[in-house]
């Protein structure tokens, strides 16, 4: 095992999967969490199947990490759900699932990660979205969850001042990932060609991960220049 260790949630797909691959290439030991498991096969990758909505699953994840590692240098929270429908047509269970996954899931990770904090090293990188900066039609549940997640991280930043961790919050515009596969019909006149791609994301992540330990990026927005869903 290397001396640099990372946890990535949402490791089975899209941004989380790409993040795991990037961190492995950078020499990290990576714990990757998702419900369905990650396709990554690498000596320094530990696949953990869990449901982030369940606090007991997340507690178990951290005890597994603690059994193998003394601390976490990077925690990238990518697990999330995204559904599209007008607010009055959104089923309550779908709305609740956004809150359970996108806010409660992150809450569980923050809450149970404290034993693995290494002062002046641990870097929490959280996938927010432009949907935490502006409301968009037909994604009310998603926007509500991302605004809520923003509130959670902003409060933690104040509470955890003495822990000497850093918080970077990423606010990307649309990135072409499997997240969009089921919902494109709801976005007329919007095509995947005007989304960011995963290489664009990795370029930003690389800058963030390699930045000096005293730097954090409280609100790093990045957008496709011609993207149709920009704030
Ligand atoms: N793509 C974009 O345009 C975009 C833009 C801004 C922000 N973001 C944010 O970036 C993050 C990743 O998005 P993506 O585009 O990579 O989406 P994605 O391809 O759909 O991946 C979502 C990941 O979240 C995991 N996940 C969902 N529910 C979970 C649960 N209950 N427990 C554990 N894992 C769960 C999924 O794994 P399982 O299904 O296997 O559990 C999957 O690995 C999300 O937070 C999203 O809101 C995305």
mmCIF file of C-alpha atoms in Angstrom, residues 11-112:
data_model
loop_
_atom_site.group_PDB
_atom_site.id
_atom_site.type_symbol
_atom_site.label_atom_id
_atom_site.label_comp_id
_atom_site.label_asym_id
_atom_site.label_seq_id
_atom_site.Cartn_x
_atom_site.Cartn_y
_atom_site.Cartn_z
ATOM 1 C CA UNK A 11 -16.714 4.796 -7.978
ATOM 2 C CA UNK A 12 -18.750 2.650 -10.368
ATOM 3 C CA UNK A 13 -19.492 5.266 -13.034
ATOM 4 C CA UNK A 14 -18.738 8.618 -14.646
ATOM 5 C CA UNK A 15 -16.862 11.186 -12.593
ATOM 6 C CA UNK A 16 -16.182 8.891 -9.621
ATOM 7 C CA UNK A 17 -14.821 6.105 -11.814
ATOM 8 C CA UNK A 18 -12.557 8.548 -13.658
ATOM 9 C CA UNK A 19 -11.416 10.050 -10.337
ATOM 10 C CA UNK A 20 -10.390 6.605 -9.056
ATOM 11 C CA UNK A 21 -8.392 5.910 -12.208
ATOM 12 C CA UNK A 22 -6.672 9.298 -11.981
ATOM 13 C CA UNK A 23 -5.725 8.856 -8.312
ATOM 14 C CA UNK A 24 -4.411 5.327 -8.930
ATOM 15 C CA UNK A 25 -2.185 6.710 -11.702
ATOM 16 C CA UNK A 26 -0.963 9.350 -9.247
ATOM 17 C CA UNK A 27 0.132 6.597 -6.849
ATOM 18 C CA UNK A 28 -2.698 6.637 -4.337
ATOM 19 C CA UNK A 29 -4.251 3.618 -2.708
ATOM 20 C CA UNK A 30 -7.924 4.133 -3.508
ATOM 21 C CA UNK A 31 -11.026 2.907 -1.705
ATOM 22 C CA UNK A 32 -13.929 3.180 -4.157
ATOM 23 C CA UNK A 33 -17.526 3.007 -2.929
ATOM 24 C CA UNK A 34 -20.759 2.410 -4.828
ATOM 25 C CA UNK A 35 -23.762 0.085 -4.767
ATOM 26 C CA UNK A 36 -22.924 -1.869 -7.897
ATOM 27 C CA UNK A 37 -19.141 -2.059 -7.568
ATOM 28 C CA UNK A 38 -16.412 -0.598 -9.733
ATOM 29 C CA UNK A 39 -14.994 -2.246 -12.875
ATOM 30 C CA UNK A 40 -11.459 -1.213 -11.824
ATOM 31 C CA UNK A 41 -8.962 -4.018 -11.439
ATOM 32 C CA UNK A 42 -5.801 -2.627 -9.825
ATOM 33 C CA UNK A 43 -3.586 -3.823 -6.964
ATOM 34 C CA UNK A 44 -4.055 -0.543 -5.086
ATOM 35 C CA UNK A 45 -7.828 -0.360 -5.546
ATOM 36 C CA UNK A 46 -10.237 -1.602 -2.893
ATOM 37 C CA UNK A 47 -13.800 -1.884 -4.118
ATOM 38 C CA UNK A 48 -16.448 -1.395 -1.434
ATOM 39 C CA UNK A 49 -20.081 -2.067 -2.224
ATOM 40 C CA UNK A 50 -22.414 -0.020 -0.072
ATOM 41 C CA UNK A 51 -25.489 2.132 -0.107
ATOM 42 C CA UNK A 52 -24.384 5.627 0.909
ATOM 43 C CA UNK A 53 -27.896 6.375 2.177
ATOM 44 C CA UNK A 54 -27.395 3.807 4.945
ATOM 45 C CA UNK A 55 -25.316 5.147 7.835
ATOM 46 C CA UNK A 56 -24.364 1.636 8.997
ATOM 47 C CA UNK A 57 -22.848 0.889 5.568
ATOM 48 C CA UNK A 58 -20.734 4.029 5.751
ATOM 49 C CA UNK A 59 -19.593 3.236 9.312
ATOM 50 C CA UNK A 60 -18.506 -0.189 8.100
ATOM 51 C CA UNK A 61 -16.619 1.409 5.209
ATOM 52 C CA UNK A 62 -14.618 3.596 7.586
ATOM 53 C CA UNK A 63 -13.822 0.737 9.926
ATOM 54 C CA UNK A 64 -12.520 -1.217 6.921
ATOM 55 C CA UNK A 65 -10.326 1.741 5.914
ATOM 56 C CA UNK A 66 -9.116 2.217 9.514
ATOM 57 C CA UNK A 67 -8.078 -1.440 9.659
ATOM 58 C CA UNK A 68 -5.726 -0.885 6.725
ATOM 59 C CA UNK A 69 -4.726 2.782 6.784
ATOM 60 C CA UNK A 70 -3.747 5.475 9.285
ATOM 61 C CA UNK A 71 -5.380 8.340 7.442
ATOM 62 C CA UNK A 72 -6.945 9.676 4.269
ATOM 63 C CA UNK A 73 -5.255 12.366 2.197
ATOM 64 C CA UNK A 74 -8.118 12.834 -0.276
ATOM 65 C CA UNK A 75 -11.861 12.228 -0.012
ATOM 66 C CA UNK A 76 -13.766 12.849 -3.242
ATOM 67 C CA UNK A 77 -17.535 12.648 -2.901
ATOM 68 C CA UNK A 78 -19.112 11.845 -6.273
ATOM 69 C CA UNK A 79 -22.007 9.548 -5.327
ATOM 70 C CA UNK A 80 -25.203 11.174 -6.486
ATOM 71 C CA UNK A 81 -28.509 10.779 -8.265
ATOM 72 C CA UNK A 82 -30.062 13.030 -10.881
ATOM 73 C CA UNK A 83 -33.603 12.778 -12.158
ATOM 74 C CA UNK A 84 -35.593 15.209 -14.265
ATOM 75 C CA UNK A 85 -39.264 16.134 -14.072
ATOM 76 C CA UNK A 86 -41.329 19.253 -13.363
ATOM 77 C CA UNK A 87 -41.615 19.739 -9.608
ATOM 78 C CA UNK A 88 -45.353 19.034 -9.374
ATOM 79 C CA UNK A 89 -44.898 15.804 -11.320
ATOM 80 C CA UNK A 90 -42.006 14.606 -9.159
ATOM 81 C CA UNK A 91 -42.910 11.653 -6.962
ATOM 82 C CA UNK A 92 -42.132 12.224 -3.286
ATOM 83 C CA UNK A 93 -39.998 9.117 -3.144
ATOM 84 C CA UNK A 94 -37.861 10.412 -6.018
ATOM 85 C CA UNK A 95 -37.470 13.791 -4.313
ATOM 86 C CA UNK A 96 -36.588 12.073 -1.034
ATOM 87 C CA UNK A 97 -34.050 9.864 -2.757
ATOM 88 C CA UNK A 98 -32.198 12.973 -3.966
ATOM 89 C CA UNK A 99 -32.014 14.244 -0.394
ATOM 90 C CA UNK A 100 -31.061 10.816 1.005
ATOM 91 C CA UNK A 101 -28.305 10.219 -1.523
ATOM 92 C CA UNK A 102 -26.947 13.665 -2.328
ATOM 93 C CA UNK A 103 -27.151 15.198 1.163
ATOM 94 C CA UNK A 104 -27.503 12.401 3.729
ATOM 95 C CA UNK A 105 -24.921 10.250 1.926
ATOM 96 C CA UNK A 106 -22.366 13.065 2.117
ATOM 97 C CA UNK A 107 -23.353 13.762 5.740
ATOM 98 C CA UNK A 108 -22.615 10.108 6.615
ATOM 99 C CA UNK A 109 -19.205 10.312 4.961
ATOM 100 C CA UNK A 110 -18.218 13.573 6.663
ATOM 101 C CA UNK A 111 -19.493 12.381 10.041
ATOM 102 C CA UNK A 112 -17.642 9.063 10.084
#
